[in-house]
Coordinates of C-alpha atoms in Angstrom, one line a residue:
M1 CA 12.1 1.6 -9.7
A2 CA 10.7 4.1 -12.3
E3 CA 12.6 7.4 -12.5
P4 CA 11.2 10.7 -13.8
M5 CA 11.7 11.4 -17.5
G6 CA 15.1 13.0 -18.0
S7 CA 16.7 11.8 -14.8
R8 CA 18.9 9.3 -16.6
E9 CA 20.1 12.0 -18.9
G10 CA 20.8 14.4 -16.0
Y11 CA 18.1 16.9 -16.9
T12 CA 16.0 16.3 -13.7
P13 CA 16.9 15.0 -10.2
S14 CA 15.9 11.5 -9.1
A15 CA 12.4 10.9 -7.7
V16 CA 12.1 11.3 -3.9
G17 CA 9.1 10.2 -1.8
T18 CA 7.2 13.0 -0.1
N19 CA 6.4 12.8 3.6
A20 CA 2.7 12.3 2.8
A21 CA 3.4 9.4 0.5
L22 CA 5.8 7.8 3.0
A23 CA 3.2 8.2 5.9
L24 CA 0.5 6.6 3.8
A25 CA 2.7 3.7 2.8
K26 CA 3.6 3.2 6.5
L27 CA -0.1 3.2 7.5
C28 CA -1.0 0.7 4.8
Y29 CA 1.9 -1.6 5.8
E30 CA 0.8 -1.4 9.5
M31 CA -2.8 -2.2 8.6
L32 CA -1.6 -5.1 6.5
L33 CA 0.3 -6.5 9.5
T34 CA -2.6 -5.9 11.9
D35 CA -5.5 -7.2 9.8
G36 CA -3.9 -9.1 6.9
A37 CA -4.3 -12.7 8.3
K38 CA -7.9 -12.1 9.4
S39 CA -8.7 -10.6 6.0
K40 CA -7.2 -13.7 4.3
V41 CA -9.4 -16.0 6.3
A42 CA -12.5 -13.8 5.5
S43 CA -11.6 -13.9 1.8
D44 CA -11.1 -17.6 1.7
S45 CA -14.4 -18.2 3.3
K46 CA -16.1 -15.8 0.8
K47 CA -17.5 -13.7 3.6
G48 CA -17.2 -9.9 3.6
N49 CA -16.3 -8.3 6.9
L50 CA -14.7 -5.1 8.2
K51 CA -11.2 -6.7 8.3
K52 CA -11.4 -7.5 4.6
Q53 CA -12.6 -4.0 3.8
K54 CA -9.8 -2.4 5.9
I55 CA -7.2 -4.3 3.8
T56 CA -8.8 -3.9 0.4
Q57 CA -9.6 -0.2 0.4
P58 CA -6.0 1.1 1.1
N59 CA -4.5 -1.3 -1.5
I60 CA -6.7 -0.2 -4.4

């Protein structure tokens, strides 16, 4: 995991995730669990659909 510049030398504290970042990561993870398999099927069949879009957009 990348650390902020100066943290190894003791000039700055280690990086900590913000509540907003952690909430967004949790939402993306839950969307992946909910729609991931359907998105994979849509991707393999070369068809675009809402499930594929719901997975692609948060992961860009």
